[in-house]
Amino acid sequence: MDRAVQDQGVLIGLSVVVFALRDGEAVVLTTGGGPDGAGLPFGPFQPARHRTFELALRDFVAEQTTFPLGYVEQLYTFGDAGRESPRAEMGVGARRVVSVGYLALTHDPSAVAGPGSAWTPVLEFFPWEDWRRGRPDMIDQRIAPALAAWVAEAETAARAARVDRLFALKGARWNEQQVLERYELLYEAGLTPEAARDHGQPARGAIPGRAMVSDHRRILATAIGRLRSKTKYRPVLFDLTPDTFTLSQLQAAAEAVSGLSLHKQNFRRGVERTGLVEPTGRLSAATGGRPAELYRYRGAEPPAAASPACPCPASDNRNGTLAGNARAD
């Protein structure tokens, strides 16, 4: 092994993406908010202090935000060479940072404390991912022209096809799960503040979307894509909703996570087909109109014939199944 590499060492950092729903919007727990943007809860793994990664994660999240983590699962390990270490001083020197990311869901976005900690709308970081009111204008007015100029620099068919596919140009279909791929494309094209910061160059364009420290926006994009994917085969929406809910509230949760508008009747038929919810026999008067029936999650896995686990959209599904027809486009 190269002696210089051996002496450089590695620091293991832990980060977590905590999702919740608030007022019909998907929110994420953030910290900081300095000149480089907000960050995810993040801290170093200290072997002398922590027996496991998860115990370390829970300790520093509680310290940074006062929010007690519930269930968490490992998301991904981010260890690419060239990752910028978080701007917060960690005393790492020249050591390479390998970040182990975690994903957590909560139905209780309670008040948090700590320097800059807050529940921040997810789509503030990725506004082009919000298709609930149709195709976002910013894609055709700002993103597509900026990427067209980037494509013209290389004039490669592969680069152009990648742009068309990821941002649904020239008749391509939008795939809501490819959040990370879209962000990485914008980063590669030099159209994000993080790209300008990491390479010491002026930003090439002003693409909307809040920046984040280090590569935390990449980690967040990975988590959004994972969550959107999981709604196709696991009933994860119920980890974000209260114990009882109306079907309209459940649909709003599905739309907030997927970033898509769903057909009301198809969504409700899908809910009935999965067998995942049951009526409580009570009505909600909080709808502002006619009282709506309250439901609860049954907590049992649906039979195989009743999949998907959530009646959420699958953008690459065109065969007339429930998942494909739930979309309102």
CSV table of N, CA and C in Angstrom, one decimal, residues 55-184:
chain,number,residue,atom,x,y,z
A,55,LEU,N,-26.0,3.7,17.4
A,55,LEU,CA,-26.0,4.4,18.7
A,55,LEU,C,-25.3,5.8,18.6
A,56,ALA,N,-24.2,5.9,17.8
A,56,ALA,CA,-23.6,7.2,17.6
A,56,ALA,C,-24.5,8.1,16.9
A,57,LEU,N,-25.2,7.6,15.9
A,57,LEU,CA,-26.2,8.4,15.1
A,57,LEU,C,-27.2,9.0,16.0
A,58,ARG,N,-27.8,8.2,16.9
A,58,ARG,CA,-28.9,8.6,17.8
A,58,ARG,C,-28.4,9.7,18.7
A,59,ASP,N,-27.1,9.5,19.2
A,59,ASP,CA,-26.6,10.4,20.2
A,59,ASP,C,-26.4,11.8,19.6
A,60,PHE,N,-25.8,11.9,18.4
A,60,PHE,CA,-25.5,13.3,17.9
A,60,PHE,C,-26.7,13.9,17.3
A,61,VAL,N,-27.7,13.1,16.8
A,61,VAL,CA,-28.9,13.8,16.3
A,61,VAL,C,-29.7,14.4,17.5
A,62,ALA,N,-29.7,13.7,18.6
A,62,ALA,CA,-30.4,14.2,19.8
A,62,ALA,C,-29.6,15.5,20.3
A,63,GLU,N,-28.3,15.4,20.2
A,63,GLU,CA,-27.5,16.6,20.7
A,63,GLU,C,-27.7,17.8,19.8
A,64,GLN,N,-27.7,17.5,18.5
A,64,GLN,CA,-27.8,18.6,17.5
A,64,GLN,C,-29.2,19.2,17.4
A,65,THR,N,-30.2,18.4,17.5
A,65,THR,CA,-31.6,18.8,17.2
A,65,THR,C,-32.6,18.6,18.3
A,66,THR,N,-32.3,17.8,19.3
A,66,THR,CA,-33.2,17.4,20.4
A,66,THR,C,-34.2,16.5,19.9
A,67,PHE,N,-34.2,16.0,18.6
A,67,PHE,CA,-35.2,15.1,18.1
A,67,PHE,C,-34.8,13.7,18.3
A,68,PRO,N,-35.7,12.9,19.0
A,68,PRO,CA,-35.4,11.5,19.2
A,68,PRO,C,-35.7,10.6,18.0
A,69,LEU,N,-34.7,10.0,17.5
A,69,LEU,CA,-34.9,9.1,16.3
A,69,LEU,C,-35.7,7.9,16.7
A,70,GLY,N,-36.6,7.5,15.8
A,70,GLY,CA,-37.3,6.2,15.9
A,70,GLY,C,-36.6,5.1,15.1
A,71,TYR,N,-37.3,4.5,14.2
A,71,TYR,CA,-36.7,3.5,13.3
A,71,TYR,C,-35.8,4.1,12.3
A,72,VAL,N,-34.6,3.6,12.1
A,72,VAL,CA,-33.8,4.0,11.0
A,72,VAL,C,-33.3,2.8,10.2
A,73,GLU,N,-32.9,3.1,9.0
A,73,GLU,CA,-32.3,2.0,8.2
A,73,GLU,C,-31.2,2.6,7.4
A,74,GLN,N,-30.2,1.8,7.1
A,74,GLN,CA,-29.0,2.3,6.3
A,74,GLN,C,-29.4,2.6,4.9
A,75,LEU,N,-29.0,3.7,4.4
A,75,LEU,CA,-29.3,4.2,3.1
A,75,LEU,C,-28.2,3.9,2.1
A,76,TYR,N,-27.0,4.3,2.3
A,76,TYR,CA,-25.9,4.2,1.4
A,76,TYR,C,-24.6,4.6,2.0
A,77,THR,N,-23.5,4.1,1.5
A,77,THR,CA,-22.2,4.6,2.0
A,77,THR,C,-21.6,5.5,0.9
A,78,PHE,N,-21.3,6.7,1.3
A,78,PHE,CA,-20.8,7.7,0.3
A,78,PHE,C,-19.3,7.9,0.6
A,79,GLY,N,-18.5,7.3,-0.3
A,79,GLY,CA,-17.0,7.3,0.0
A,79,GLY,C,-16.2,7.7,-1.2
A,80,ASP,N,-16.8,8.4,-2.2
A,80,ASP,CA,-16.1,8.7,-3.4
A,80,ASP,C,-14.9,9.6,-3.1
A,81,ALA,N,-13.8,9.4,-3.8
A,81,ALA,CA,-12.7,10.3,-3.7
A,81,ALA,C,-13.1,11.7,-4.1
A,82,GLY,N,-12.6,12.7,-3.4
A,82,GLY,CA,-12.9,14.0,-3.8
A,82,GLY,C,-14.1,14.6,-3.1
A,83,ARG,N,-14.8,13.8,-2.2
A,83,ARG,CA,-15.9,14.3,-1.4
A,83,ARG,C,-15.4,15.4,-0.6
A,84,GLU,N,-16.1,16.5,-0.5
A,84,GLU,CA,-15.7,17.6,0.4
A,84,GLU,C,-16.2,17.2,1.8
A,85,SER,N,-15.3,17.4,2.8
A,85,SER,CA,-15.7,17.1,4.2
A,85,SER,C,-16.7,18.3,4.6
A,86,PRO,N,-17.6,18.0,5.5
A,86,PRO,CA,-18.5,19.1,5.9
A,86,PRO,C,-17.8,20.3,6.4
A,87,ARG,N,-18.4,21.5,6.2
A,87,ARG,CA,-17.7,22.7,6.5
A,87,ARG,C,-17.5,22.9,8.0
A,88,ALA,N,-18.4,22.2,8.8
A,88,ALA,CA,-18.2,22.3,10.2
A,88,ALA,C,-16.8,21.7,10.6
A,89,GLU,N,-16.0,22.3,11.4
A,89,GLU,CA,-14.7,21.8,11.8
A,89,GLU,C,-14.8,20.5,12.5
A,90,MET,N,-14.2,19.5,12.0
A,90,MET,CA,-14.2,18.2,12.7
A,90,MET,C,-12.8,17.7,13.1
A,91,GLY,N,-11.8,18.5,12.8
A,91,GLY,CA,-10.5,18.1,13.1
A,91,GLY,C,-10.0,17.0,12.3
A,92,VAL,N,-10.4,16.8,11.0
A,92,VAL,CA,-10.1,15.7,10.3
A,92,VAL,C,-8.8,15.8,9.5
A,93,GLY,N,-8.3,17.1,9.4
A,93,GLY,CA,-7.1,17.3,8.7
A,93,GLY,C,-7.2,16.9,7.2
A,94,ALA,N,-6.3,16.1,6.7
A,94,ALA,CA,-6.4,15.7,5.3
A,94,ALA,C,-7.1,14.3,5.1
A,95,ARG,N,-7.7,13.8,6.2
A,95,ARG,CA,-8.2,12.5,6.1
A,95,ARG,C,-9.5,12.4,5.2
A,96,ARG,N,-9.6,11.3,4.5
A,96,ARG,CA,-10.8,11.2,3.6
A,96,ARG,C,-12.0,10.8,4.5
A,97,VAL,N,-13.1,11.4,4.1
A,97,VAL,CA,-14.4,11.2,4.9
A,97,VAL,C,-15.3,10.2,4.1
A,98,VAL,N,-15.6,9.2,4.8
A,98,VAL,CA,-16.6,8.2,4.3
A,98,VAL,C,-17.8,8.3,5.1
A,99,SER,N,-18.9,8.7,4.5
A,99,SER,CA,-20.2,9.0,5.2
A,99,SER,C,-21.1,7.8,5.0
A,100,VAL,N,-21.6,7.3,6.1
A,100,VAL,CA,-22.7,6.3,6.1
A,100,VAL,C,-24.0,7.0,6.3
A,101,GLY,N,-24.9,6.9,5.3
A,101,GLY,CA,-26.1,7.6,5.3
A,101,GLY,C,-27.2,6.7,5.8
A,102,TYR,N,-28.2,7.3,6.6
A,102,TYR,CA,-29.3,6.6,7.1
A,102,TYR,C,-30.6,7.3,6.7
A,103,LEU,N,-31.7,6.5,6.7
A,103,LEU,CA,-33.0,7.0,6.4
A,103,LEU,C,-33.9,6.8,7.5
A,104,ALA,N,-34.7,7.8,7.9
A,104,ALA,CA,-35.7,7.6,9.0
A,104,ALA,C,-37.0,8.3,8.6
A,105,LEU,N,-38.1,7.8,9.1
A,105,LEU,CA,-39.4,8.3,8.8
A,105,LEU,C,-40.1,8.6,10.2
A,106,THR,N,-40.9,9.6,10.2
A,106,THR,CA,-41.6,9.9,11.5
A,106,THR,C,-43.0,10.5,11.1
A,107,HIS,N,-44.0,10.2,11.9
A,107,HIS,CA,-45.3,10.9,11.7
A,107,HIS,C,-45.5,12.0,12.7
A,108,ASP,N,-44.4,12.3,13.4
A,108,ASP,CA,-44.5,13.4,14.4
A,108,ASP,C,-43.3,14.4,14.3
A,109,PRO,N,-43.5,15.3,13.4
A,109,PRO,CA,-42.4,16.4,13.2
A,109,PRO,C,-42.5,17.4,14.3
A,110,SER,N,-42.2,17.0,15.5
A,110,SER,CA,-42.3,17.8,16.7
A,110,SER,C,-41.2,18.9,16.6
A,111,ALA,N,-41.4,19.9,17.5
A,111,ALA,CA,-40.5,21.0,17.6
A,111,ALA,C,-39.1,20.5,17.9
A,112,VAL,N,-38.1,21.2,17.2
A,112,VAL,CA,-36.7,20.8,17.4
A,112,VAL,C,-36.0,22.0,17.9
A,113,ALA,N,-34.8,21.8,18.5
A,113,ALA,CA,-34.0,22.9,19.0
A,113,ALA,C,-32.6,22.6,18.6
A,114,GLY,N,-31.7,23.6,18.8
A,114,GLY,CA,-30.3,23.4,18.4
A,114,GLY,C,-30.0,24.5,17.4
A,115,PRO,N,-28.7,24.8,17.1
A,115,PRO,CA,-28.3,25.8,16.2
A,115,PRO,C,-28.8,25.5,14.8
A,116,GLY,N,-29.8,26.3,14.3
A,116,GLY,CA,-30.3,26.2,13.0
A,116,GLY,C,-31.1,25.0,12.6
A,117,SER,N,-31.5,24.2,13.6
A,117,SER,CA,-32.2,23.0,13.3
A,117,SER,C,-33.7,23.3,13.0
A,118,ALA,N,-34.2,22.7,12.0
A,118,ALA,CA,-35.6,23.0,11.5
A,118,ALA,C,-36.1,21.9,10.6
A,119,TRP,N,-37.4,21.9,10.4
A,119,TRP,CA,-38.1,21.0,9.5
A,119,TRP,C,-38.2,21.8,8.2
A,120,THR,N,-37.5,21.4,7.1
A,120,THR,CA,-37.4,22.2,5.9
A,120,THR,C,-38.1,21.5,4.8
A,121,PRO,N,-39.0,22.1,4.0
A,121,PRO,CA,-39.6,21.5,2.9
A,121,PRO,C,-38.6,20.9,1.9
A,122,VAL,N,-38.8,19.6,1.6
A,122,VAL,CA,-37.9,18.9,0.7
A,122,VAL,C,-37.7,19.6,-0.6
A,123,LEU,N,-38.9,20.0,-1.2
A,123,LEU,CA,-38.9,20.6,-2.5
A,123,LEU,C,-38.2,22.0,-2.6
A,124,GLU,N,-37.8,22.6,-1.5
A,124,GLU,CA,-37.0,23.8,-1.6
A,124,GLU,C,-35.6,23.4,-2.1
A,125,PHE,N,-35.2,22.2,-1.9
A,125,PHE,CA,-33.9,21.8,-2.4
A,125,PHE,C,-33.9,21.2,-3.8
A,126,PHE,N,-35.1,20.7,-4.2
A,126,PHE,CA,-35.3,20.1,-5.6
A,126,PHE,C,-36.6,20.6,-6.2
A,127,PRO,N,-36.8,21.9,-6.5
A,127,PRO,CA,-38.1,22.4,-6.9
A,127,PRO,C,-38.6,21.8,-8.2
A,128,TRP,N,-37.6,21.3,-9.1
A,128,TRP,CA,-38.0,20.7,-10.3
A,128,TRP,C,-38.7,19.3,-10.1
A,129,GLU,N,-38.7,18.8,-8.9
A,129,GLU,CA,-39.3,17.5,-8.6
A,129,GLU,C,-40.8,17.6,-8.3
A,130,ASP,N,-41.3,18.8,-8.3
A,130,ASP,CA,-42.7,19.0,-7.9
A,130,ASP,C,-43.6,19.1,-9.1
A,131,TRP,N,-44.2,18.0,-9.5
A,131,TRP,CA,-45.1,17.9,-10.6
A,131,TRP,C,-46.6,17.8,-10.2
A,132,ARG,N,-46.9,18.2,-9.0
A,132,ARG,CA,-48.3,18.0,-8.5
A,132,ARG,C,-49.2,18.9,-9.2
A,133,ARG,N,-48.8,20.0,-9.7
A,133,ARG,CA,-49.6,21.0,-10.5
A,133,ARG,C,-49.2,21.0,-12.0
A,134,GLY,N,-48.6,19.9,-12.4
A,134,GLY,CA,-48.2,19.8,-13.8
A,134,GLY,C,-46.7,20.0,-13.9
A,135,ARG,N,-46.2,19.9,-15.1
A,135,ARG,CA,-44.8,20.1,-15.4
A,135,ARG,C,-44.3,21.4,-14.9
A,136,PRO,N,-43.3,21.5,-14.1
A,136,PRO,CA,-42.8,22.7,-13.6
A,136,PRO,C,-42.2,23.6,-14.8
A,137,ASP,N,-42.6,24.9,-14.8
A,137,ASP,CA,-42.1,25.8,-15.8
A,137,ASP,C,-40.6,25.9,-15.9
A,138,MET,N,-40.0,25.8,-14.7
A,138,MET,CA,-38.5,26.0,-14.6
A,138,MET,C,-37.8,25.0,-15.5
A,139,ILE,N,-38.4,23.8,-15.7
A,139,ILE,CA,-37.6,22.8,-16.6
A,139,ILE,C,-37.4,23.3,-18.0
A,140,ASP,N,-38.5,23.8,-18.6
A,140,ASP,CA,-38.4,24.3,-20.0
A,140,ASP,C,-37.8,25.7,-20.1
A,141,GLN,N,-38.0,26.5,-19.1
A,141,GLN,CA,-37.6,27.9,-19.2
A,141,GLN,C,-36.1,28.1,-18.7
A,142,ARG,N,-35.7,27.3,-17.8
A,142,ARG,CA,-34.3,27.5,-17.2
A,142,ARG,C,-33.4,26.3,-17.3
A,143,ILE,N,-33.9,25.2,-16.9
A,143,ILE,CA,-33.0,24.0,-16.8
A,143,ILE,C,-32.7,23.5,-18.2
A,144,ALA,N,-33.7,23.3,-19.1
A,144,ALA,CA,-33.4,22.8,-20.4
A,144,ALA,C,-32.5,23.7,-21.2
A,145,PRO,N,-32.7,25.0,-21.3
A,145,PRO,CA,-31.7,25.8,-22.0
A,145,PRO,C,-30.3,25.7,-21.5
A,146,ALA,N,-30.2,25.7,-20.2
A,146,ALA,CA,-28.8,25.6,-19.6
A,146,ALA,C,-28.2,24.3,-19.9
A,147,LEU,N,-28.9,23.2,-19.9
A,147,LEU,CA,-28.4,21.9,-20.2
A,147,LEU,C,-28.1,21.8,-21.7
A,148,ALA,N,-28.9,22.5,-22.5
A,148,ALA,CA,-28.6,22.5,-24.0
A,148,ALA,C,-27.3,23.1,-24.3
A,149,ALA,N,-27.0,24.2,-23.6
A,149,ALA,CA,-25.7,24.8,-23.8
A,149,ALA,C,-24.5,23.9,-23.3
A,150,TRP,N,-24.8,23.2,-22.3
A,150,TRP,CA,-23.8,22.2,-21.8
A,150,TRP,C,-23.6,21.1,-22.8
A,151,VAL,N,-24.7,20.6,-23.4
A,151,VAL,CA,-24.6,19.5,-24.4
A,151,VAL,C,-23.8,20.0,-25.6
A,152,ALA,N,-24.1,21.3,-26.0
A,152,ALA,CA,-23.4,21.8,-27.2
A,152,ALA,C,-21.9,21.9,-27.0
A,153,GLU,N,-21.4,22.0,-25.8
A,153,GLU,CA,-20.0,22.0,-25.6
A,153,GLU,C,-19.3,20.7,-26.0
A,154,ALA,N,-20.0,19.6,-25.8
A,154,ALA,CA,-19.4,18.3,-26.1
A,154,ALA,C,-20.0,17.7,-27.4
A,155,GLU,N,-21.2,18.0,-27.7
A,155,GLU,CA,-22.0,17.5,-28.8
A,155,GLU,C,-21.9,16.0,-28.9
A,156,THR,N,-22.2,15.3,-27.8
A,156,THR,CA,-22.2,13.8,-27.8
A,156,THR,C,-23.6,13.4,-27.7
A,157,ALA,N,-24.0,12.3,-28.4
A,157,ALA,CA,-25.3,11.8,-28.4
A,157,ALA,C,-25.7,11.3,-27.0
A,158,ALA,N,-24.7,10.7,-26.4
A,158,ALA,CA,-25.0,10.1,-25.0
A,158,ALA,C,-25.4,11.2,-24.0
A,159,ARG,N,-24.7,12.3,-24.1
A,159,ARG,CA,-25.0,13.4,-23.2
A,159,ARG,C,-26.4,14.0,-23.5
A,160,ALA,N,-26.7,14.2,-24.7
A,160,ALA,CA,-28.0,14.7,-25.1
A,160,ALA,C,-29.1,13.8,-24.7
A,161,ALA,N,-28.9,12.5,-24.9
A,161,ALA,CA,-29.9,11.5,-24.5
A,161,ALA,C,-30.1,11.4,-23.0
A,162,ARG,N,-29.1,11.6,-22.3
A,162,ARG,CA,-29.2,11.6,-20.8
A,162,ARG,C,-30.0,12.8,-20.4
A,163,VAL,N,-29.8,13.9,-20.9
A,163,VAL,CA,-30.6,15.1,-20.6
A,163,VAL,C,-32.0,14.9,-20.9
A,164,ASP,N,-32.3,14.4,-22.1
A,164,ASP,CA,-33.7,14.2,-22.5
A,164,ASP,C,-34.4,13.2,-21.6
A,165,ARG,N,-33.8,12.1,-21.3
A,165,ARG,CA,-34.4,11.1,-20.5
A,165,ARG,C,-34.7,11.5,-19.1
A,166,LEU,N,-33.7,12.2,-18.5
A,166,LEU,CA,-33.8,12.5,-17.0
A,166,LEU,C,-34.8,13.7,-16.8
A,167,PHE,N,-34.9,14.6,-17.7
A,167,PHE,CA,-35.8,15.8,-17.6
A,167,PHE,C,-37.0,15.7,-18.5
A,168,ALA,N,-37.3,14.6,-19.0
A,168,ALA,CA,-38.5,14.3,-19.8
A,168,ALA,C,-38.6,15.3,-20.9
A,169,LEU,N,-37.6,15.4,-21.7
A,169,LEU,CA,-37.6,16.3,-22.9
A,169,LEU,C,-37.9,15.5,-24.1
A,170,LYS,N,-38.4,16.1,-25.2
A,170,LYS,CA,-38.6,15.4,-26.5
A,170,LYS,C,-39.4,14.2,-26.4
A,171,GLY,N,-40.4,14.2,-25.5
A,171,GLY,CA,-41.4,13.1,-25.4
A,171,GLY,C,-41.0,12.0,-24.4
A,172,ALA,N,-39.9,12.2,-23.8
A,172,ALA,CA,-39.5,11.2,-22.8
A,172,ALA,C,-40.4,11.3,-21.6
A,173,ARG,N,-40.6,10.2,-20.9
A,173,ARG,CA,-41.5,10.2,-19.7
A,173,ARG,C,-40.8,10.5,-18.4
A,174,TRP,N,-41.4,11.2,-17.6
A,174,TRP,CA,-40.8,11.6,-16.3
A,174,TRP,C,-40.7,10.4,-15.4
A,175,ASN,N,-39.6,10.1,-14.8
A,175,ASN,CA,-39.4,9.0,-13.8
A,175,ASN,C,-39.1,9.7,-12.5
A,176,GLU,N,-40.1,9.7,-11.6
A,176,GLU,CA,-39.9,10.4,-10.3
A,176,GLU,C,-38.9,9.8,-9.4
A,177,GLN,N,-38.5,8.6,-9.7
A,177,GLN,CA,-37.5,7.9,-8.8
A,177,GLN,C,-36.1,8.4,-9.1
A,178,GLN,N,-35.8,9.0,-10.2
A,178,GLN,CA,-34.4,9.3,-10.6
A,178,GLN,C,-34.0,10.7,-10.1
A,179,VAL,N,-34.3,11.0,-8.8
A,179,VAL,CA,-33.9,12.2,-8.2
A,179,VAL,C,-32.4,12.4,-8.2
A,180,LEU,N,-31.7,11.4,-7.7
A,180,LEU,CA,-30.2,11.5,-7.6
A,180,LEU,C,-29.6,11.7,-9.0
A,181,GLU,N,-30.1,11.0,-10.0
A,181,GLU,CA,-29.5,11.1,-11.4
A,181,GLU,C,-29.7,12.5,-11.9
A,182,ARG,N,-30.8,13.1,-11.6
A,182,ARG,CA,-31.0,14.5,-12.1
A,182,ARG,C,-30.1,15.5,-11.4
A,183,TYR,N,-30.0,15.3,-10.1
A,183,TYR,CA,-29.1,16.3,-9.4
A,183,TYR,C,-27.7,16.1,-9.8
A,184,GLU,N,-27.2,14.9,-10.0
A,184,GLU,CA,-25.8,14.7,-10.4
A,184,GLU,C,-25.6,15.2,-11.8
